[in-house]
């Protein structure tokens, strides 16, 4: 049966660069905290590259081979607690290549989808060490259609539009988005929500790696562009409830999808 409301928990965690053991341990603590709350979440989301951070010069030795460790933890957790998990993204190694990949699990613990980042971010040298994905990330959870993008992907409006046209009502965005671009982060996320009349659920990390500072400000934005929840710069769980019926209400109030003129552009 299609669910009409979702309670969300965004694990706005700090990530220890190049230390998967510490990061797995911290993530497990935050996962337990997320489900111990009186408002048990329907969907849990975490940041980008939470297993290794941007330890790119050692990424081939640190990446999770075939995503096996990530899958073991998240599949077991989602089944045990009957919760959907958008597993942030991890550095995962397939063959000789390392990707930046989201693994998503439904309430039964089944891996329902994965998505590897399409647009690699040169300012952080991703293109020198990582392979890009070659397909978009659509999925269905609790009968709700959703899309996945990773961090820099939000600068490419064509991608979120494609997901919206394919039926997505919610866009999940794990990120490691640093200072000094808070203004870009907030504005781009709001634009993706308003132009596509969809929920945007974006989880950014906090903390410092070398000289790079990550500001958090994880956000849940509704299809009208209202910010339902926003983190600060500290490690915490950001919670929000969303009502999926609002997507249809906003889309009928301003019928953007009917008024498009794709023949002209
Ligand atoms: N990890 C990323 O993709 C960072 C993207 C970013 O910071 C940006 O400004 O874009």
Short mmCIF file of N, CA and C in Angstrom, two decimals, residues 11 13 24 27 34 40 49 53 64 69 73 89 118 146 160 180 184 205 208 212 214 225 233 236 240 243 246 248:
data_model
loop_
_atom_site.label_atom_id
_atom_site.label_comp_id
_atom_site.label_asym_id
_atom_site.label_seq_id
_atom_site.Cartn_x
_atom_site.Cartn_y
_atom_site.Cartn_z
N UNK A 11 20.95 11.71 9.20
CA UNK A 11 22.08 11.57 10.12
C UNK A 11 23.20 12.50 9.67
N UNK A 13 26.25 13.48 10.13
CA UNK A 13 27.39 12.99 10.92
C UNK A 13 28.71 13.64 10.52
N UNK A 24 32.17 3.45 10.51
CA UNK A 24 31.13 2.41 10.67
C UNK A 24 30.62 2.41 12.10
N UNK A 27 28.43 5.50 12.67
CA UNK A 27 27.16 5.38 11.96
C UNK A 27 26.21 4.44 12.71
N UNK A 34 18.62 7.00 15.96
CA UNK A 34 17.53 7.40 15.06
C UNK A 34 16.27 6.57 15.31
N UNK A 40 9.54 7.13 15.48
CA UNK A 40 10.41 6.22 14.71
C UNK A 40 10.36 6.59 13.22
N UNK A 49 29.94 9.64 0.97
CA UNK A 49 31.28 9.09 1.27
C UNK A 49 31.53 8.98 2.77
N UNK A 53 35.35 9.30 3.78
CA UNK A 53 35.61 10.70 3.49
C UNK A 53 36.42 10.79 2.19
N UNK A 64 35.01 0.07 -0.01
CA UNK A 64 34.29 -1.15 0.36
C UNK A 64 34.15 -2.04 -0.88
N UNK A 69 30.44 -4.78 2.92
CA UNK A 69 30.31 -4.43 4.34
C UNK A 69 29.12 -3.49 4.55
N UNK A 73 25.69 -4.37 6.86
CA UNK A 73 25.19 -3.53 7.95
C UNK A 73 23.79 -3.00 7.66
N UNK A 89 26.29 7.85 0.70
CA UNK A 89 27.05 7.15 -0.32
C UNK A 89 28.32 6.65 0.31
N UNK A 118 27.09 10.55 -10.97
CA UNK A 118 27.31 10.75 -12.40
C UNK A 118 28.31 11.88 -12.66
N UNK A 146 10.81 7.85 -5.96
CA UNK A 146 11.80 8.83 -5.50
C UNK A 146 13.03 8.76 -6.40
N UNK A 160 17.55 16.26 -12.16
CA UNK A 160 16.37 16.20 -11.27
C UNK A 160 15.09 16.30 -12.09
N UNK A 180 33.26 27.52 1.20
CA UNK A 180 32.39 28.63 1.58
C UNK A 180 31.12 28.70 0.76
N UNK A 184 25.26 28.59 -2.18
CA UNK A 184 24.95 27.75 -3.36
C UNK A 184 24.12 26.53 -2.93
N UNK A 205 27.39 16.36 5.57
CA UNK A 205 28.20 16.05 6.75
C UNK A 205 28.63 17.33 7.46
N UNK A 208 35.63 18.81 10.05
CA UNK A 208 36.75 19.37 9.28
C UNK A 208 37.62 18.22 8.81
N UNK A 212 39.53 21.63 4.93
CA UNK A 212 38.17 21.78 4.40
C UNK A 212 37.14 21.61 5.52
N UNK A 214 33.14 21.37 6.60
CA UNK A 214 31.81 21.01 6.10
C UNK A 214 30.76 21.57 7.06
N UNK A 225 8.69 24.90 -1.70
CA UNK A 225 9.94 25.60 -1.40
C UNK A 225 10.10 25.98 0.06
N UNK A 233 25.56 23.50 12.29
CA UNK A 233 26.88 22.99 11.93
C UNK A 233 27.38 21.88 12.83
N UNK A 236 24.34 15.86 14.45
CA UNK A 236 23.00 15.68 15.03
C UNK A 236 22.11 14.94 14.04
N UNK A 240 12.15 15.36 10.23
CA UNK A 240 11.00 16.07 9.63
C UNK A 240 9.96 15.05 9.21
N UNK A 243 4.29 15.14 3.93
CA UNK A 243 2.99 14.67 3.48
C UNK A 243 3.04 14.62 1.95
N UNK A 246 0.93 16.73 -0.72
CA UNK A 246 1.26 18.11 -1.10
C UNK A 246 1.87 18.19 -2.51
N UNK A 248 1.00 16.61 -5.27
CA UNK A 248 -0.08 16.74 -6.25
C UNK A 248 -0.78 18.08 -6.12
#
